[in-house]
Coordinates of C-alpha atoms in Angstrom, one line a residue:
X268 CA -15.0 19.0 37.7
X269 CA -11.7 20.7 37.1
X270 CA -9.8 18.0 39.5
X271 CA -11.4 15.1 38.3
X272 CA -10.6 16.6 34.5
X273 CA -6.9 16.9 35.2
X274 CA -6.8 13.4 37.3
X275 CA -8.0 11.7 34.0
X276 CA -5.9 13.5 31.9
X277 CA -2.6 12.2 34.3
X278 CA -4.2 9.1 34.4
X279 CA -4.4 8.9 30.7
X280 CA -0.7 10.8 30.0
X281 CA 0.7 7.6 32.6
X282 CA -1.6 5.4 30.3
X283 CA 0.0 6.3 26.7
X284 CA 3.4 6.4 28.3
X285 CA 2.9 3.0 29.7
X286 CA 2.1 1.8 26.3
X287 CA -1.3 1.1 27.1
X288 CA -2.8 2.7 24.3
X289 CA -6.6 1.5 24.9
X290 CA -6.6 3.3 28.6
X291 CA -5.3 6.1 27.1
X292 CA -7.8 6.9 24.1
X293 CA -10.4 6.2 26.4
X294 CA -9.4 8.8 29.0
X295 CA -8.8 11.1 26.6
X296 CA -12.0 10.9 24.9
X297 CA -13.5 10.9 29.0
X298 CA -11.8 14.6 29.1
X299 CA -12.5 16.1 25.6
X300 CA -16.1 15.2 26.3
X301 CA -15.7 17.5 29.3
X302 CA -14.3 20.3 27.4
X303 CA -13.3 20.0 24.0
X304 CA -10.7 22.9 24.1
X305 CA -7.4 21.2 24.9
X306 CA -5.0 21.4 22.6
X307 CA -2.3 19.3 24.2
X308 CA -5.2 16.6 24.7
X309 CA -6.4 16.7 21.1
X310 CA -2.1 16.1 20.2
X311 CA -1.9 13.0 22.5
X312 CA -5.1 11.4 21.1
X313 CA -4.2 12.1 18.2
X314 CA -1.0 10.3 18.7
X315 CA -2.6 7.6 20.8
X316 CA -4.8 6.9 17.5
X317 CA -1.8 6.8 15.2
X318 CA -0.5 4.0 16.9
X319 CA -3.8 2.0 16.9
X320 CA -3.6 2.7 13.0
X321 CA -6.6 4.9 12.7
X322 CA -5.4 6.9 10.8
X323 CA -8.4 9.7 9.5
X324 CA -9.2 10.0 13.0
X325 CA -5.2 10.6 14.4
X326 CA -5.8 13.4 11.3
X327 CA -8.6 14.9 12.5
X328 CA -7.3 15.1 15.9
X329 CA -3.8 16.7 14.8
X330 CA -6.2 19.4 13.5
X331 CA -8.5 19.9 16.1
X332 CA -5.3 20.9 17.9
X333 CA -4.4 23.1 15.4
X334 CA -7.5 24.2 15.8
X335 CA -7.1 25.1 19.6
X336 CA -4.0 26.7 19.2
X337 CA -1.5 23.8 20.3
X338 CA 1.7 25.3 21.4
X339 CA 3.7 23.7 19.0
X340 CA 1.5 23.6 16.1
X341 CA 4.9 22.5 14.1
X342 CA 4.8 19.0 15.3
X343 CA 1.0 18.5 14.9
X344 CA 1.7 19.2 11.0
X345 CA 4.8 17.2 11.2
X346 CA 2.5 14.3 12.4
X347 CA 0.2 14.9 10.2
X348 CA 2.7 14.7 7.1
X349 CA 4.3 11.7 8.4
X350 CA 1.1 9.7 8.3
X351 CA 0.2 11.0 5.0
X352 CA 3.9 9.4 3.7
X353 CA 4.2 6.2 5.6
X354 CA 0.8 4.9 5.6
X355 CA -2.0 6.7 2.9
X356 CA 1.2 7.3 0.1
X357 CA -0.3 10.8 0.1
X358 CA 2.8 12.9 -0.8
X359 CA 1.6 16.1 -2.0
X360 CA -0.7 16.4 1.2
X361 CA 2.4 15.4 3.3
X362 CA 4.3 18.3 1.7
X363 CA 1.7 20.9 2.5
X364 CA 1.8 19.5 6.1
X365 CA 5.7 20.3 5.8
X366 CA 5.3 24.0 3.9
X367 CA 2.9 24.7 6.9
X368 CA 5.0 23.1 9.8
X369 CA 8.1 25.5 8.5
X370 CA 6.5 28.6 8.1
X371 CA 5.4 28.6 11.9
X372 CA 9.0 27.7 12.4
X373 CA 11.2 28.1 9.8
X374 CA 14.3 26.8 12.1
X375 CA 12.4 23.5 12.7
X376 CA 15.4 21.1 12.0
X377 CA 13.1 17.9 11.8
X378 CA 10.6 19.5 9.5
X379 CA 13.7 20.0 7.0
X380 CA 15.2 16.8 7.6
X381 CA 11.5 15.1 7.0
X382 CA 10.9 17.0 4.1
X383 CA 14.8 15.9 2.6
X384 CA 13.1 12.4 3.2
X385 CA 10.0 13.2 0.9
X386 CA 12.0 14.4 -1.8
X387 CA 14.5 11.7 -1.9
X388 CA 11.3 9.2 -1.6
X389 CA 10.1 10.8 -5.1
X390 CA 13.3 11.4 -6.3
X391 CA 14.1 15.1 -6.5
X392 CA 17.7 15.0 -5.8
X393 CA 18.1 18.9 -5.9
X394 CA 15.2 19.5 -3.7
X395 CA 16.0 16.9 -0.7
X396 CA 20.4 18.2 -0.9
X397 CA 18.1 21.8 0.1
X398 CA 16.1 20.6 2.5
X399 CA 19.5 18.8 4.3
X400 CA 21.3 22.1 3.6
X401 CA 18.4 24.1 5.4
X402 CA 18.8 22.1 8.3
X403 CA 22.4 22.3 8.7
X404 CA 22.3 25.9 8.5
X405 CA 20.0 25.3 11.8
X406 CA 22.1 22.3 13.2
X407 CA 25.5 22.1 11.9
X408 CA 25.7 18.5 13.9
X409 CA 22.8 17.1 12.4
X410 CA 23.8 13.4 11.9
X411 CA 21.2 12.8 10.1
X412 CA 21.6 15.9 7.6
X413 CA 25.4 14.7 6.9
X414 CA 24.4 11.4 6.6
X415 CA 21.9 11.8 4.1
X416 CA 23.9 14.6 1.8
X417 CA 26.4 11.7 1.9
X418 CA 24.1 9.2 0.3
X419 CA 23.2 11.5 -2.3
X420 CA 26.9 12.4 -3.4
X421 CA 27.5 8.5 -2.8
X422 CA 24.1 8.7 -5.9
X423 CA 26.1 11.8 -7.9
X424 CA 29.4 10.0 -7.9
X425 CA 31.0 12.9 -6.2
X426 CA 32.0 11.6 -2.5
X427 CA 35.3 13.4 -2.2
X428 CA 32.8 16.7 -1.9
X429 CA 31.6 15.4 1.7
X430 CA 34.4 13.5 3.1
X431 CA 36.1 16.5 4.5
X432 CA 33.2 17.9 6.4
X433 CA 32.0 14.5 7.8
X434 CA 35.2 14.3 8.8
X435 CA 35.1 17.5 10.4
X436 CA 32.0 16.4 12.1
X437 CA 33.3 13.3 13.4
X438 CA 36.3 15.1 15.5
X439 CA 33.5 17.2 17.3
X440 CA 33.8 16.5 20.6
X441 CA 30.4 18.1 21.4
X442 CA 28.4 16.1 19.1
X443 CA 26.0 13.8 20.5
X444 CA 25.8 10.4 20.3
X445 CA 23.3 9.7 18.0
X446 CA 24.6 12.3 15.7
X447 CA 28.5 10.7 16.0
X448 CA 26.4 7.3 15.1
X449 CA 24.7 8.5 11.6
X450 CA 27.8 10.5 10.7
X451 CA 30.0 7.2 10.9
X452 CA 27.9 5.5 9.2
X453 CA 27.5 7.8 6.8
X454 CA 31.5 8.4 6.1
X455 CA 31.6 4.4 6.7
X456 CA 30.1 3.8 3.1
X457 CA 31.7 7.2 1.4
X458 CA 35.0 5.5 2.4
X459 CA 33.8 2.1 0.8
X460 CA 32.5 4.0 -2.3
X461 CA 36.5 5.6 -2.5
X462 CA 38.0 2.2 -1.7
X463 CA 39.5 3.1 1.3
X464 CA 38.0 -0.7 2.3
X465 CA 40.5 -0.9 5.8
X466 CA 39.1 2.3 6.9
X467 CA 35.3 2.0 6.0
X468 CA 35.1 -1.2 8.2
X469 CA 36.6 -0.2 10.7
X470 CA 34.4 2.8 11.4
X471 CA 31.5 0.6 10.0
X472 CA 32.5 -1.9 13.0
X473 CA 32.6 1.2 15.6
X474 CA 29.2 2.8 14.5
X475 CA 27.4 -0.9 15.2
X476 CA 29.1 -1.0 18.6
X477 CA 28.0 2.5 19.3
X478 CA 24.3 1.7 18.5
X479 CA 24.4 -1.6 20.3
X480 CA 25.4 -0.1 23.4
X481 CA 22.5 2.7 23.0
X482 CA 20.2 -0.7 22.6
X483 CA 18.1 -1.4 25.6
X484 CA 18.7 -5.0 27.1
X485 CA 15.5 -5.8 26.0
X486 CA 16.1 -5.0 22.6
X487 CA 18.9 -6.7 21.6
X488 CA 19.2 -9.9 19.9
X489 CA 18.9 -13.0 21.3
X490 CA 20.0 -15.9 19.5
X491 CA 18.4 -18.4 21.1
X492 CA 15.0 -17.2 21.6
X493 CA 15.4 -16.7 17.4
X494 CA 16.4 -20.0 17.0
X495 CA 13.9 -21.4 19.0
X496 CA 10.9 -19.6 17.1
X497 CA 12.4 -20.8 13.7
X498 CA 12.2 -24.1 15.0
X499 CA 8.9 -23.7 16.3
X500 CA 7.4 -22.0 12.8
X501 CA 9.1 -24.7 11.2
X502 CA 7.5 -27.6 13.4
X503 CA 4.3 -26.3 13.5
X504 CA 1.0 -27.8 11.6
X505 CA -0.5 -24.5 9.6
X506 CA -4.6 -24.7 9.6
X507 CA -6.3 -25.1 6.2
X508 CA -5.9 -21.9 3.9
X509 CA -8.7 -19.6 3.5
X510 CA -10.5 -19.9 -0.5
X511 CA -9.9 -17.0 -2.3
X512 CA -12.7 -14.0 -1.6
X513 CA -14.9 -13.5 -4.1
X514 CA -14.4 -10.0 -4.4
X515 CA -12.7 -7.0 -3.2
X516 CA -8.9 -5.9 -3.0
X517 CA -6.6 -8.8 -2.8
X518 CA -2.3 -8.8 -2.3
X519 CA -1.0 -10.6 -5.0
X520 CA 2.5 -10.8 -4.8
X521 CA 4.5 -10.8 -1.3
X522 CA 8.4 -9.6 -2.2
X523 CA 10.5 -11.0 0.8
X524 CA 13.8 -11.8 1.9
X525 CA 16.7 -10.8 4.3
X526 CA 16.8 -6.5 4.3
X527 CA 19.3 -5.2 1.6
X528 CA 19.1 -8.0 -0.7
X529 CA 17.5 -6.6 -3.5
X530 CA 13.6 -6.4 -2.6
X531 CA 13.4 -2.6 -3.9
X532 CA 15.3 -3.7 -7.2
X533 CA 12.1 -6.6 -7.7
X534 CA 9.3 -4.5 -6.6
X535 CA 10.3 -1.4 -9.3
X536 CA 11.5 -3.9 -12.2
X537 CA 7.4 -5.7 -11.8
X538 CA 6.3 -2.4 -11.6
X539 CA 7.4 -1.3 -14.7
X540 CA 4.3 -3.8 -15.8
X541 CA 1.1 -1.7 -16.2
X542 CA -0.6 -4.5 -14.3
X543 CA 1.3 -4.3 -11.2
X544 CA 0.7 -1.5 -8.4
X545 CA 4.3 -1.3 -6.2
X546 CA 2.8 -1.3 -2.7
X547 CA 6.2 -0.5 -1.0
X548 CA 6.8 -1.8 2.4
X549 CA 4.0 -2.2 4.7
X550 CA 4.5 -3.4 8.3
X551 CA 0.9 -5.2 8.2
X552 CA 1.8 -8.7 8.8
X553 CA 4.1 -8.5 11.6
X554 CA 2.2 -5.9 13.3
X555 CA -1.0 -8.8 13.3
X556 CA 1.3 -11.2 14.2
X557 CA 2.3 -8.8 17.3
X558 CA -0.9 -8.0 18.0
X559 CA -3.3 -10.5 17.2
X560 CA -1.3 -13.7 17.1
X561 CA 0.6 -13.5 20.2
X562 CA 2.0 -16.2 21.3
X563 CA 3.6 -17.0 17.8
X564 CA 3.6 -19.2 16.0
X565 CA 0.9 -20.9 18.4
X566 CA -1.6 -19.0 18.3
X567 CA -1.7 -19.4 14.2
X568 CA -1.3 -23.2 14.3
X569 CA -4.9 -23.1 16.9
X570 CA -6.9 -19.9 14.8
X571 CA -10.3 -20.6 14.0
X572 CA -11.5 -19.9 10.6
X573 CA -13.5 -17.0 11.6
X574 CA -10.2 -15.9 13.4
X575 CA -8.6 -15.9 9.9
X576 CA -11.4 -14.7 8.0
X577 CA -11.2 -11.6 10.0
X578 CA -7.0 -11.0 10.1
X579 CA -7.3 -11.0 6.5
X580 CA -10.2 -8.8 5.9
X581 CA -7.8 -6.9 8.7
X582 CA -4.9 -6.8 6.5
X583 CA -7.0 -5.8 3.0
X584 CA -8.7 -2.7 5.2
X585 CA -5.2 -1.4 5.7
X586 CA -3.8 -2.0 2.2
X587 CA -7.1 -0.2 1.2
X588 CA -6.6 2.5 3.9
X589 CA -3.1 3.1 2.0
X590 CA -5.0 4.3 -1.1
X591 CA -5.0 1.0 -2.9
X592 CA -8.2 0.2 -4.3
X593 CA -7.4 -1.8 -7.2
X594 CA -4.9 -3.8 -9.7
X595 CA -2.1 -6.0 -8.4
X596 CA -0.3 -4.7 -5.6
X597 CA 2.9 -5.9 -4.1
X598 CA 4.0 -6.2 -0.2
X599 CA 7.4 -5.8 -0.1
X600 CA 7.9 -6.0 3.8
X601 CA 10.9 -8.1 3.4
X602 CA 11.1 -10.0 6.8
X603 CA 7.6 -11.5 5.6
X604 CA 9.9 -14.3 5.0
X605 CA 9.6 -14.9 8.3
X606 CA 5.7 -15.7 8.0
X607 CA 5.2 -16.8 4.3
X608 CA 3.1 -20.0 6.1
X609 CA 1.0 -17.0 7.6
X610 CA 0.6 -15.5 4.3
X611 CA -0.6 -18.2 2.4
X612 CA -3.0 -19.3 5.0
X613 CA -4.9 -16.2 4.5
X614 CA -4.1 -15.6 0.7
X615 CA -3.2 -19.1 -0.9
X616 CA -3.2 -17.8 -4.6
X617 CA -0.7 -15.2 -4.0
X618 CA 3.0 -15.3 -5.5
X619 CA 5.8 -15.2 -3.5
X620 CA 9.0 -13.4 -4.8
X621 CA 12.0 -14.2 -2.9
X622 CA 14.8 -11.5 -3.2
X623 CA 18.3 -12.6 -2.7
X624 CA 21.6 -12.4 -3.7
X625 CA 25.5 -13.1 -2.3
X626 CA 24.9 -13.6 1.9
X627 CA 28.6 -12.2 2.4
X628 CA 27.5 -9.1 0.1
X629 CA 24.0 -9.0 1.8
X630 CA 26.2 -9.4 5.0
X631 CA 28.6 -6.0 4.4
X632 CA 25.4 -3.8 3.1
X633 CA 23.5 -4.9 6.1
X634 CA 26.2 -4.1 8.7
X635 CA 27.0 -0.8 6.7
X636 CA 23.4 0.3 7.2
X637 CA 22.2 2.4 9.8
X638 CA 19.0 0.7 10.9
X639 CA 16.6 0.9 14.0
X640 CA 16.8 -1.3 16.6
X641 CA 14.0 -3.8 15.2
X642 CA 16.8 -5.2 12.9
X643 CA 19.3 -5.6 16.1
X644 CA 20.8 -8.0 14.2
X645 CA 22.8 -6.7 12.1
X646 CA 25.0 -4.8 15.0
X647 CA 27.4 -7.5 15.6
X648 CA 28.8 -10.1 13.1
X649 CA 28.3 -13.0 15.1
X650 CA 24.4 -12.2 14.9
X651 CA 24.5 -11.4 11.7
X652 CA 25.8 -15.0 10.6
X653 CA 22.9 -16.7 13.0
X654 CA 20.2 -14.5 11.6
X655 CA 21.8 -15.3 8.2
X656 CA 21.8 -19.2 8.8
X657 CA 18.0 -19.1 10.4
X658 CA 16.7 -17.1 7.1
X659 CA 18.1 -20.2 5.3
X660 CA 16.5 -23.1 7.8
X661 CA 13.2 -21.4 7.5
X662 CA 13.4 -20.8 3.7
X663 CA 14.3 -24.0 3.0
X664 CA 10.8 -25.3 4.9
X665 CA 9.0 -22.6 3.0
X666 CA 10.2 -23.9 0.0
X667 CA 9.4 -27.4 0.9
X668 CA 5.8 -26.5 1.3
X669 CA 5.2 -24.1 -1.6
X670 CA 7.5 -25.1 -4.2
X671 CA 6.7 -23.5 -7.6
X672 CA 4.7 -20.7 -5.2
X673 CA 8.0 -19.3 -4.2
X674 CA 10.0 -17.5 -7.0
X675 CA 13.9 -16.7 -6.0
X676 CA 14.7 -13.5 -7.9
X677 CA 18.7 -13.1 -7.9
X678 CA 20.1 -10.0 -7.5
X679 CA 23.3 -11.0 -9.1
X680 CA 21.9 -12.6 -11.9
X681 CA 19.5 -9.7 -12.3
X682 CA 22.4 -7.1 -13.3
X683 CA 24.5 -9.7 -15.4
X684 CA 21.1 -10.8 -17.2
X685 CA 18.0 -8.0 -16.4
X686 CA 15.6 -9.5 -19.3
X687 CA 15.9 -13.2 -18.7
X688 CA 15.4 -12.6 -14.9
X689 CA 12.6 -9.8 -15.2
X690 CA 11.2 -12.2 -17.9
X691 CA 11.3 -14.6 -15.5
X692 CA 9.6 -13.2 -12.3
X693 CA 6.7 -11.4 -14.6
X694 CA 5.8 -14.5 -15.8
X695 CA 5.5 -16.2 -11.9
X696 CA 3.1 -13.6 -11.2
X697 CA 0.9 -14.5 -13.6
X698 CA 1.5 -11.7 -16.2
X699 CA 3.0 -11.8 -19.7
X700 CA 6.1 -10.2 -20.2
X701 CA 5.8 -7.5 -22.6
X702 CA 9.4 -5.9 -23.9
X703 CA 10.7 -2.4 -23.6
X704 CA 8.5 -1.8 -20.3
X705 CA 9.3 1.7 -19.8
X706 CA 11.3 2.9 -16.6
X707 CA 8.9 4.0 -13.8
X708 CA 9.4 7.4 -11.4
X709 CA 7.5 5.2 -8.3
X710 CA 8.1 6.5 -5.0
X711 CA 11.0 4.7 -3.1
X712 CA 10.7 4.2 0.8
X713 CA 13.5 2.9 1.8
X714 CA 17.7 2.5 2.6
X715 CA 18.1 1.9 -1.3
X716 CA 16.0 4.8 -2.5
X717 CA 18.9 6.0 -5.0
X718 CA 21.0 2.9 -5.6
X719 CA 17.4 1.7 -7.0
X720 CA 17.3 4.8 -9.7
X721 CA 20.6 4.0 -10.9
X722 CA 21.4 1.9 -13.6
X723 CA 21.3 -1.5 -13.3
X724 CA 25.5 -2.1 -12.5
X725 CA 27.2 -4.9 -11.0
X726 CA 29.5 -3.1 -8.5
X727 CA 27.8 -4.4 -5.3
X728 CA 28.1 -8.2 -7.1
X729 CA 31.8 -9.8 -5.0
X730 CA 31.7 -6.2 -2.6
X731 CA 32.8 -9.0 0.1
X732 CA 35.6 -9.9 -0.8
X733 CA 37.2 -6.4 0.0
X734 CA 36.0 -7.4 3.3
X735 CA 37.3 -11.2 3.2
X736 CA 39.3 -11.2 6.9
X737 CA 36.7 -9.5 8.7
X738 CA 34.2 -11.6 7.2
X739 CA 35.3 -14.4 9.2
X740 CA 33.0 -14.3 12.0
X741 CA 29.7 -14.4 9.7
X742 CA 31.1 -17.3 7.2
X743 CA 31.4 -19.1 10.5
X744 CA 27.9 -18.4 12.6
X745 CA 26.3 -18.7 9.3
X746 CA 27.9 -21.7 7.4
X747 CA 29.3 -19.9 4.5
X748 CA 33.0 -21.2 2.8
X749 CA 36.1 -19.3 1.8
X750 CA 34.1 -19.0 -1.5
X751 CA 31.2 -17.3 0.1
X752 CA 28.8 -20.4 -0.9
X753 CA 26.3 -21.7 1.7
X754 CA 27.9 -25.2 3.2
X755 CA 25.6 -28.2 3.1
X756 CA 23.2 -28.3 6.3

């Protein structure tokens, strides 16, 4: 019994690491019905089950390890806490998980550099600069601590105080990779912020380069193969949309658009409206289009209406699964632009809100983020002008089909003029405008987490043209003039 445990336990292990995820929670299962005592068992599953978004039962199996006495009960709580933030919006529960994860190791550098994150989400600026500061006590190379701390003096208006000491970091000639890779990005956009443009670029350009040669083959972009599924979404014949349900939780407004173009700035203005609940960024639709309409877009153009019925009841599960349960809630995933045909197949009466705002500034704040290799994109500026001139092509057909349904909330606009173009979007959703909406504390979950608490200011509006020369490579792949304005197709 003892051999065939341990065979099913390798068999599963090779399973999970093979990305067959169904294999795996199967053989684990097989073994804890055997005996229900291993910890490193009740981890994997519970990991396994994370993945295949089941989220209470990845929960319970994080504690059943716990339970068991896993040998590094820190990263079962660390699990634990990251599923309570980035999928159930649970954050006081996350930060117990946290508490618990650093008081069986207090020198656990990513439970301090997680729990940074959660304060920063909800916007305790004094709590998170800690948290960073705990962990560099642990790791003075953390890239990721440096990084961070730089954002938040970026926030404070006090970036002189880092510059030396990411500096510093930078000249290490132990640091690793990854590390040298946050750091320059994060003394990339400190230099920007002191207008020291030559020099911010420069080490802007080097940090892409760096993480584009970290990129597996696999994972880098392909122009063609992203032109050629634009052209197929945009050639494709959509089946009838579903009629509304007649009851239960519904989306109601999809925020969309290219990353770093002023999604978070929408979704916290239309929260400021009692009727709105700010959803934040779920992953839902292109994980079902990953997983349930594969090959896409043909597989959508051919679903049954029994197909559809069930995506969507899908997708409300996990918004509901997320705590929502009521109200108005937005999706701001913001490369749902890329599937706004999907989206109003399964939920015809909902608004879109298209986010936008100068492509060449959109342009320098993409390629001055540090982003995971999903938005591969953005590494190099000849794929940042194709990805740039696609997002046009396809919103152009969007807009072709939907019309009115499709709102284009400007960024720039939005900070020379906030009422007329809150006014505005309010009143596309369905919802009166009401004056003097008061300011909201919402929890932000992403790259613009403090340039969204700010005051509305108009120093990102023209950023490009410190940038104009270097520029040249995305005004060209993308079909942008010397003036930054799209050319005609």
């Amino acid at each position: 019994m003892a051999d065939d445990k341990h065979s099913i336990i390798r068999q599963a292990d090779a399973a999970l690491n093979a990305g067959d995820i169904t294999t795996a929670v199967s053989g684990y299962r097989r073994v804890l019905g055997i005996d229900n005592s291993l910890a490193d068992v009740w981890f994997n599953l519970g990991y396994a089950l994370r993945i295949q978004r089941k989220f209470p039962e990845a929960l319970d199996c994080y504690s059943h390890a716990l339970d068991h006495k896993v040998q590094r009960p820190e990263e079962a709580h660390l699990n634990r806490a990251a599923i309570f933030t980035e999928q159930l919006n649970a954050y006081d529960k996350a930060r117990t998980e946290l508490d618990a994860a650093l008081e069986r190791n207090p020198v656990f550098v990513a439970g301090w550099l997680n729990l940074g994150l959660l304060y920063e989400d909800t916007g305790n600026i004094a709590e998170a600069r800690y948290a960073y500061g705990r962990a560099l006590q642990i790791d003075p190379q953390s890239g990721r601590a440096l990084s961070r701390l730089a954002a938040i003096a970026t926030f404070e208006n006090k970036v002189s105080t880092e510059v030396g000491r990411l500096e510093a970091a930078l000249r290490l000639p132990s640091l690793a990779p990854n590390d040298a890779v946050d750091i320059a990005f994060g003394l990339a956009n400190l230099y920007d912020a002191m207008g020291r443009h030559e020099q911010a670029f420069a080490l802007a350009a080097s940090a892409n380069q760096a993480q584009h040669r970290f990129l597996p083959e696999a994972s880098r972009y392909d122009p063609v193969a992203h032109e050629r599924l634009i052209e197929s979404i945009c050639n494709m014949t959509l089946p009838p949309p579903l009629l509304k349900a007649d009851k239960g939780l519904e989306p109601n407004v999809f925020i969309c658009g290219l990353f770093r173009s002023g999604s978070t700035l929408a979704e916290q203005l239309l929260a400021r409206h009692s009727d709105i609940v700010a959803g934040g960024e779920h992953d839902f639709i292109p994980e079902i289009v990953r997983g349930n309409l594969q090959p896409y877009p043909e597989k959508l153009a051919t679903a049954t209406r029994a197909e559809l019925e069930s995506i969507r009841l899908d997708y409300v599960s996990r918004l509901a699964a997320n705590g929502h349960v009521s109200g108005q809630v937005t999706d701001k995933r913001c490369d749902n632009f890329l599937h706004i045909g999907f989206i109003k197949t399964l939920f015809p009466h909902a608004k879109i809100v298209h986010s936008y705002r100068a492509p060449l500034d959109n342009a320098v704040s993409l390629f001055f983020q540090h982003f995971s290799e999903d938005i591969n994109y953005s590494m190099d500026l000849g794929h940042l002008g194709h990805w740039l001139a696609q997002y046009r092509k396809i919103m152009t057909h969007w807009k072709s089909l939907y019309g009115t349904d499709i709102h284009d909330f400007s960024y720039d606009a939005t900070v020379h003029s906030p009422e007329a173009e809150v006014r505005a979007m309010v009143e596309h959703c369905g919802l009166t405008w009401r004056e003097g909406s008061p300011s909201t504390n919402n929890v932000v979950k992403t790259a613009s987490a403090w340039q969204v608490r700010q005051p509305l200011h108009q120093r990102s509006s023209g950023r490009w043209r410190n940038y104009e020369h270097d520029l040249l490579p995305v005004m060209h792949a993308a079909g942008i003039d010397e003036d930054g304005n799209w050319l005609s197709f």
